[in-house]
Coordinates of C-alpha atoms in Angstrom, one line a residue:
Chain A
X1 CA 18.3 22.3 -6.2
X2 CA 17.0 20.0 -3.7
X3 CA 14.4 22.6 -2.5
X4 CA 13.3 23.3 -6.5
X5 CA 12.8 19.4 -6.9
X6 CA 10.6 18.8 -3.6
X7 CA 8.5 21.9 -4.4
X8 CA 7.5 20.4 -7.9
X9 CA 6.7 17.1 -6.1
X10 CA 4.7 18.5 -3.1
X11 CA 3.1 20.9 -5.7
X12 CA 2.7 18.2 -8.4
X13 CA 0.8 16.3 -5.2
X14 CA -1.3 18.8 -4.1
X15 CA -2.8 19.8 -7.7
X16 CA -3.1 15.8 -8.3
X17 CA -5.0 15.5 -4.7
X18 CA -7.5 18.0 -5.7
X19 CA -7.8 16.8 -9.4
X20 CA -8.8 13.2 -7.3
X21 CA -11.5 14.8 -5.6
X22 CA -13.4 16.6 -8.5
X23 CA -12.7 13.2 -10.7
X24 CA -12.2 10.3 -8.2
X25 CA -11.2 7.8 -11.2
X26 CA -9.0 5.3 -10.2
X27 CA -6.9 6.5 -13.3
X28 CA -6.8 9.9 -11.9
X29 CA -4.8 8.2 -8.5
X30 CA -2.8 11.5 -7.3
X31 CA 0.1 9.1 -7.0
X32 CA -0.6 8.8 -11.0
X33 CA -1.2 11.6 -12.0
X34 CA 0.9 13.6 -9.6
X35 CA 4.2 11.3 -11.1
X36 CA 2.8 12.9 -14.6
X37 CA 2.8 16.2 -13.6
X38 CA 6.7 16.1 -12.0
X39 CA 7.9 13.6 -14.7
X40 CA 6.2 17.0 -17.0
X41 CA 7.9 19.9 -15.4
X42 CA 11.3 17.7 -14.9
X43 CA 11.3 17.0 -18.6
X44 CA 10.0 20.4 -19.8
X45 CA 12.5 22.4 -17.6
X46 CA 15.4 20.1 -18.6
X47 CA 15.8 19.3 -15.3
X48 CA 17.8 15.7 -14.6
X49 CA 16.2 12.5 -13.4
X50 CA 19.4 11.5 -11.9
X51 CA 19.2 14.4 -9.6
X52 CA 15.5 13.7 -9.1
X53 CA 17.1 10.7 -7.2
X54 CA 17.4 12.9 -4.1
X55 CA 14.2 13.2 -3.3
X56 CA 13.7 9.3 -3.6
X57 CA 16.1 9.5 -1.0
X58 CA 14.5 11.5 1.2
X59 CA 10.8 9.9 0.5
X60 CA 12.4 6.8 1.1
X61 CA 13.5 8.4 4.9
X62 CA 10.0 9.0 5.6
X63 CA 8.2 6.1 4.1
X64 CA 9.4 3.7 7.2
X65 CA 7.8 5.7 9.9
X66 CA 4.7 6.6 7.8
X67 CA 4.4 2.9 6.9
X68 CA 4.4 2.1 10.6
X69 CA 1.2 4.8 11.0
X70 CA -0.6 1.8 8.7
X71 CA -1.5 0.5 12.0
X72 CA -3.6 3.2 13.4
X73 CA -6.6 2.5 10.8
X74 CA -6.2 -0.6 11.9
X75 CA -6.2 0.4 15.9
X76 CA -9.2 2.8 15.6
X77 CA -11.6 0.5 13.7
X78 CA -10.9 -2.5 16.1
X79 CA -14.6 -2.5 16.9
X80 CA -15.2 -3.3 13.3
X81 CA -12.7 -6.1 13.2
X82 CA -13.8 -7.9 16.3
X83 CA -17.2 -7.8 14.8
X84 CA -16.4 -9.9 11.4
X85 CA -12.3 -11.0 12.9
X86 CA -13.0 -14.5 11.2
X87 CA -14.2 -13.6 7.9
X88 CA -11.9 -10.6 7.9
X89 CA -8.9 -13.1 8.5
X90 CA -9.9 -15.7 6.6
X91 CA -10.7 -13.2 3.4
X92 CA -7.2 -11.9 3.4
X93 CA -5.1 -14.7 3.9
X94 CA -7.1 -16.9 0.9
X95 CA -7.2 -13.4 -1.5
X96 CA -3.6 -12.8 -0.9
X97 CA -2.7 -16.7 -1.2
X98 CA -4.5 -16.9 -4.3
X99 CA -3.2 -14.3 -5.9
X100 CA 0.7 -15.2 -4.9
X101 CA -0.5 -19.0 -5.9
X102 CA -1.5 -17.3 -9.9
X103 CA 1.4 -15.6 -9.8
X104 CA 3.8 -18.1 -8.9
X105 CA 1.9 -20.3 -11.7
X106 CA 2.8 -17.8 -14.5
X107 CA 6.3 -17.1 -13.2
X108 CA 6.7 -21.0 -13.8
X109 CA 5.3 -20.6 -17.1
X110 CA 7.4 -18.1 -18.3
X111 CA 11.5 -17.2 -18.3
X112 CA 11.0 -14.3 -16.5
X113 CA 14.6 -12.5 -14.6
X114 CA 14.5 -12.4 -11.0
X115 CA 13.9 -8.4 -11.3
X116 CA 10.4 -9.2 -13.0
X117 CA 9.4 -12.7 -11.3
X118 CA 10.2 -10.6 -7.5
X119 CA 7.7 -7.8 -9.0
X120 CA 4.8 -10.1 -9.4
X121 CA 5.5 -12.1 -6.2
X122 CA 5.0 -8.5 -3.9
X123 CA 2.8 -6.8 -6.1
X124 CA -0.3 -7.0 -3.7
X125 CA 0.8 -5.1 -1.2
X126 CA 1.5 -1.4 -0.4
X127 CA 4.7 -0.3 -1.8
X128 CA 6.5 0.2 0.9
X129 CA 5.9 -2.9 2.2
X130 CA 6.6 -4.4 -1.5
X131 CA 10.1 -2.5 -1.7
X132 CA 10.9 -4.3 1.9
X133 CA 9.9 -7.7 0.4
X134 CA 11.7 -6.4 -2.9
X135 CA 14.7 -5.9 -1.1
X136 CA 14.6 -8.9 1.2
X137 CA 14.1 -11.0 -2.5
X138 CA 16.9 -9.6 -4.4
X139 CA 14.4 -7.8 -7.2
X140 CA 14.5 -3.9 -9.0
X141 CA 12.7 -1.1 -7.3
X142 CA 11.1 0.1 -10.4
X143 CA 9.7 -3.1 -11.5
X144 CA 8.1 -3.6 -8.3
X145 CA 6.5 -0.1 -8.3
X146 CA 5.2 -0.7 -11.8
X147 CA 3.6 -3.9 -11.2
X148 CA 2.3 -2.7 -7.5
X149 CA 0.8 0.4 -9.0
X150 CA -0.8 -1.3 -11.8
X151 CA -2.1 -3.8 -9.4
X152 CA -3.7 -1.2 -7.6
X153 CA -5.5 0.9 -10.3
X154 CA -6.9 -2.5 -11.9
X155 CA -8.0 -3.6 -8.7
X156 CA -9.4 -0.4 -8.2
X157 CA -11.0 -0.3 -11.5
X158 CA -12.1 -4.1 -12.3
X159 CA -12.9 -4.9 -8.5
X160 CA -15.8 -3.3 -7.4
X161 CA -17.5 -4.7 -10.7
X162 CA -16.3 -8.0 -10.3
X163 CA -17.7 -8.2 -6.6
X164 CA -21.0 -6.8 -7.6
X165 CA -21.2 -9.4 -10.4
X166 CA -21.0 -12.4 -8.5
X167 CA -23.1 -10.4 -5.8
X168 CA -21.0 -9.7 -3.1
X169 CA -22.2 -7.0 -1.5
X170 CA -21.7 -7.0 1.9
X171 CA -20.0 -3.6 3.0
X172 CA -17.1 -5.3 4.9
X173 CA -16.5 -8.0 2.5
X174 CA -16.1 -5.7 -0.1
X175 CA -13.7 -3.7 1.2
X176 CA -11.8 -6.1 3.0
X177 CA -11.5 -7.8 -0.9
X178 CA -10.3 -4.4 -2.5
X179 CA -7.6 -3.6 0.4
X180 CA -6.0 -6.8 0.4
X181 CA -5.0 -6.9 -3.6
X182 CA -5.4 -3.4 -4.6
X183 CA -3.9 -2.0 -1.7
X184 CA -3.9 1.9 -0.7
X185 CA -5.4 2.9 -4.4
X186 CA -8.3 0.5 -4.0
X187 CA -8.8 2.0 -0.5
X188 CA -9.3 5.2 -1.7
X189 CA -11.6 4.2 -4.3
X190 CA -13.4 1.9 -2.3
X191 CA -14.2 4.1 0.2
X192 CA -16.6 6.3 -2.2
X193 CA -19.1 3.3 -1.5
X194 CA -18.9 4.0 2.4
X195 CA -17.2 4.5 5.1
X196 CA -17.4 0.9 6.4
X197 CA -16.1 -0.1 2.5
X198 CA -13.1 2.3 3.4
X199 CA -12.1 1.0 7.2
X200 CA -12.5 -2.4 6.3
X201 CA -9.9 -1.5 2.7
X202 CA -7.5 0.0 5.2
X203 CA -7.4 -2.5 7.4
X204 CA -7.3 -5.1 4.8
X205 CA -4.3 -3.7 3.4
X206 CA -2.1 -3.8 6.6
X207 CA -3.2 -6.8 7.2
X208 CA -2.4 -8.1 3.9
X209 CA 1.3 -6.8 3.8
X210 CA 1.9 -9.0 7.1
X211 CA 0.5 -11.5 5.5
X212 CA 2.0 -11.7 2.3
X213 CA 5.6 -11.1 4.3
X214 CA 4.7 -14.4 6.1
X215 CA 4.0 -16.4 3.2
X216 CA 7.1 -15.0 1.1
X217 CA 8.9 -15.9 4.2
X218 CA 7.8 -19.4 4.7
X219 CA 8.2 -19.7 0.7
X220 CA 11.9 -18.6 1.1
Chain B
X1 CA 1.4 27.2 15.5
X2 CA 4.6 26.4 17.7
X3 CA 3.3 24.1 19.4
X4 CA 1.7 22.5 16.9
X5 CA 4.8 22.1 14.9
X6 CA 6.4 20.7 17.8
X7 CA 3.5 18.1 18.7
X8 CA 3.9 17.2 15.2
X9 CA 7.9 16.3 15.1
X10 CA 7.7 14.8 18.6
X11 CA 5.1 12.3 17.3
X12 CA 7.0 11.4 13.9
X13 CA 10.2 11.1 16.3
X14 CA 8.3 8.8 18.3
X15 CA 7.0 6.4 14.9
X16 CA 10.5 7.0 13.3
X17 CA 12.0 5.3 16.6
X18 CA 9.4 2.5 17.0
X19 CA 10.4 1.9 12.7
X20 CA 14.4 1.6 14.3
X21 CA 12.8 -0.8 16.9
X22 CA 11.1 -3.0 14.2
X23 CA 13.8 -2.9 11.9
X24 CA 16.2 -3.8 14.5
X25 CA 14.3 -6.6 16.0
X26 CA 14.0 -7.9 12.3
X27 CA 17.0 -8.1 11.5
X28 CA 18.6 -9.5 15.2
X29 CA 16.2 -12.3 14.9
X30 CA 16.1 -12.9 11.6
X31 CA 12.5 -12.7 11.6
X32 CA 10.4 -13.3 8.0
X33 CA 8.7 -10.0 8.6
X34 CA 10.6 -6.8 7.1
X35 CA 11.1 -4.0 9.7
X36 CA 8.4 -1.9 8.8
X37 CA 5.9 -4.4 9.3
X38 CA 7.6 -5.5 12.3
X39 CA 6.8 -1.5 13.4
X40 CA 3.5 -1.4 12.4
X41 CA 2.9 -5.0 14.3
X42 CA 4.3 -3.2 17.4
X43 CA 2.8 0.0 16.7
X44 CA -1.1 -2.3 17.1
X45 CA 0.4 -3.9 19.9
X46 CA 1.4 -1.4 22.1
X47 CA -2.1 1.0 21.0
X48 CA -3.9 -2.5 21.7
X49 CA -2.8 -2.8 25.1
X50 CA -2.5 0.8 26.0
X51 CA 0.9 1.3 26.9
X52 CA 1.3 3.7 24.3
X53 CA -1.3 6.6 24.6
X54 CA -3.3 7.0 20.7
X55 CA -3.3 10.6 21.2
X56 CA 1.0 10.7 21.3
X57 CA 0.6 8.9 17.7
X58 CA -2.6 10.5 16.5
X59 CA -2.3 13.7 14.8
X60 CA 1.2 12.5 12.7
X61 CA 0.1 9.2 11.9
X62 CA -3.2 10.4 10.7
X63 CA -1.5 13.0 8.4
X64 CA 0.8 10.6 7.4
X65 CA -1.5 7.7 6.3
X66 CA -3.4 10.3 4.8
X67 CA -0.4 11.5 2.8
X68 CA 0.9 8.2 2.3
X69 CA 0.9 8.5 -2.0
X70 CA 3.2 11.5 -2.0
X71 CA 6.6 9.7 -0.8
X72 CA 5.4 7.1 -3.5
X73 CA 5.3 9.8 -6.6
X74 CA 9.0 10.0 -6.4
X75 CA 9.6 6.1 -6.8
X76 CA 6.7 6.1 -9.5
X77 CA 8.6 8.9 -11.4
X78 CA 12.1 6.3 -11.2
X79 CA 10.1 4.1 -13.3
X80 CA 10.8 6.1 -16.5
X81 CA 14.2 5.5 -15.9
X82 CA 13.6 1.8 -16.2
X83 CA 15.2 -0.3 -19.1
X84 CA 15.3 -3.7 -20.4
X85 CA 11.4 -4.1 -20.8
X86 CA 9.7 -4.7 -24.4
X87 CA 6.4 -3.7 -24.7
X88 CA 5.4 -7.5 -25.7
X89 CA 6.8 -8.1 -22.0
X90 CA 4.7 -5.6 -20.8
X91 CA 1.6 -6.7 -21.8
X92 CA 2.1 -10.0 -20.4
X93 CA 3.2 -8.2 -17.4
X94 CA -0.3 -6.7 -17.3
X95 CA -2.5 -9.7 -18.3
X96 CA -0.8 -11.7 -15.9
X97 CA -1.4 -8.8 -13.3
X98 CA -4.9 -8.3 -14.1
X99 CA -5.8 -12.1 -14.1
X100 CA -4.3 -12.3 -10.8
X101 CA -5.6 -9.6 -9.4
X102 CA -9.2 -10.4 -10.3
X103 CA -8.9 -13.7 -9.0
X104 CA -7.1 -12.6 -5.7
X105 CA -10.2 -9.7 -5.0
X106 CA -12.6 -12.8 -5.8
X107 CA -11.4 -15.2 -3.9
X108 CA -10.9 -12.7 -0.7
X109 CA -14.6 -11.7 -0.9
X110 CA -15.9 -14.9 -2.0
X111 CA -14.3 -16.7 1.1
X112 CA -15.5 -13.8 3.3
X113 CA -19.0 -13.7 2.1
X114 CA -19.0 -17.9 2.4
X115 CA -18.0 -17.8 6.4
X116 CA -20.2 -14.7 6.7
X117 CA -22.9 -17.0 5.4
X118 CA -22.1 -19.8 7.1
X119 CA -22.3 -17.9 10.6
X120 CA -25.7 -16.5 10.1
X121 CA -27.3 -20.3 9.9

């Protein structure tokens, strides 16, 4: 049974990857659409989503060392940070803060639980970094990955725009902007426009998930 | 291919333990940082100063950045499951998400491009 449900999602992934790179739409993220395609074939073969749970499990196993391996994009384009360190810096600390500074606005604003106000406070950074800080807050798992996703494929979608309309264009700034709010989906959007876009995204984002646990932690 | 497979567990044994290390260190010192970014942090530190070799990191850590979105489909698919959340709450959720997101992406290339500026005069 386990074996049936990791086929479908390594299959589901592989068919999503390729679908990416015909139709790189941020809509079309394979961590989108390859959740559509398993959530299909679970439903369709009346499989159960409680069972499905096993293979959270497992991901879960995985995701700690692969999140650690965030720090080799960092390590190999270390040229490219030392060239622009205290833009890059400075760029990710005041993107991150203001976005955590708008969020915390609108959690005061509203009732929301703890499950949902948690979800917005994380939502900036890669998800397994947001499920850390998820879990180190006291939120829900699922909220989280709903409002980290979404942040992503908006980013994604609404970023590059937004730069070019008040004419940023700089290659590093750019990317470094898209990797710190819209994470590993803005990455691999971003990185269409260049390679330089693409480093500087990826390093943005591990950047950004220490940075964000600092301020959470200093908030706490 | 043996070899290969090999080289490729040895490596994920070798980012799995420096994960334990971070986690471990975060939670004896009580440190702000979660364990994974604790191992990552490390991870930098010790390719920075050389005392772990890239290449015994390279070839699993590259697939596994790369590949990074599949452990996350099985998460994203746990969201169906969620309950408790009106669709009027949802769209708040998202205007409050996109706002925020737009504003965080400004700011962050806005404050870039300003020191970037500010260094060329």
């Amino acid at each position: 049974m386990i074996f049936l449900y990791l086929s479908i999602t390594l299959i589901s992934y592989i068919i999503a990857k390729k679908m990416y790179k015909l139709y790189p739409h941020p809509f079309l993220t394979p961590v989108l659409t390859g959740t559509c395609f398993v959530l299909v074939v679970i439903y369709s073969l009346n499989l159960s989503m409680a069972d499905y749970a096993i293979v959270e499990l497992i991901a879960g196993e995985l995701l700690g060392p692969a999140t650690v391996a965030l720090a080799i994009p960092v390590y190999k384009h270390r040229s490219l940070i030392a060239a622009h360190v205290k833009e890059m810096a400075c760029g990710i600390f005041a993107g991150v803060s203001a976005a955590l500074f708008f969020s915390l606005i609108s959690i005061s604003l509203y009732n929301f639980t703890t499950g949902i106000a948690t979800a917005l406070l994380v939502k900036t950074t890669t998800v397994p970094i947001a499920l850390e800080l998820t879990a180190m807050q006291g939120g829900d798992v699922s909220l989280t990955v709903l409002t980290v996703m979404s942040t992503g494929v908006i980013g994604a979608v609404f970023g590059p725009k937004i730069l070019s309309f008040f004419n940023i264009y700089h290659a590093v700034a750019r990317g470094t902007a898209i990797g710190s709010i819209a994470h590993g989906i803005g990455t691999a959007h971003i990185v269409q426009e260049g390679e330089l876009e693409g480093a500087s995204s990826a390093v943005a984002m591990a950047a950004a998930g220490v940075s964000l646990s600092i301020l959470l932690g200093i908030m706490h | 291919m043996l070899k290969q497979v090999f080289i490729f567990i040895f490596q994920l044994c070798l980012l799995w333990s420096i994960y334990y290390a971070g986690v471990l260190l975060s939670h004896q010192f009580n440190l702000i940082l979660p364990g994974n970014v604790t191992g990552m942090v490390m991870l930098f530190i010790l390719l920075y100063f050389k005392i772990l070799p890239f290449k015994w990191v390279e070839k699993t850590g590259t697939f596994a950045v790369k590949h990074l979105g599949l452990l996350f489909i099985p998460f994203c698919a746990g969201v169906v499951l969620l309950d408790g959340i009106t669709g009027q709450s949802l769209l708040l959720l998202l205007m409050i998400i996109t706002l925020s997101t737009i504003i965080g992406i400004l700011t962050a290339g806005k404050s870039f491009q300003w020191l970037h500026k500010k260094g060329e005069v």
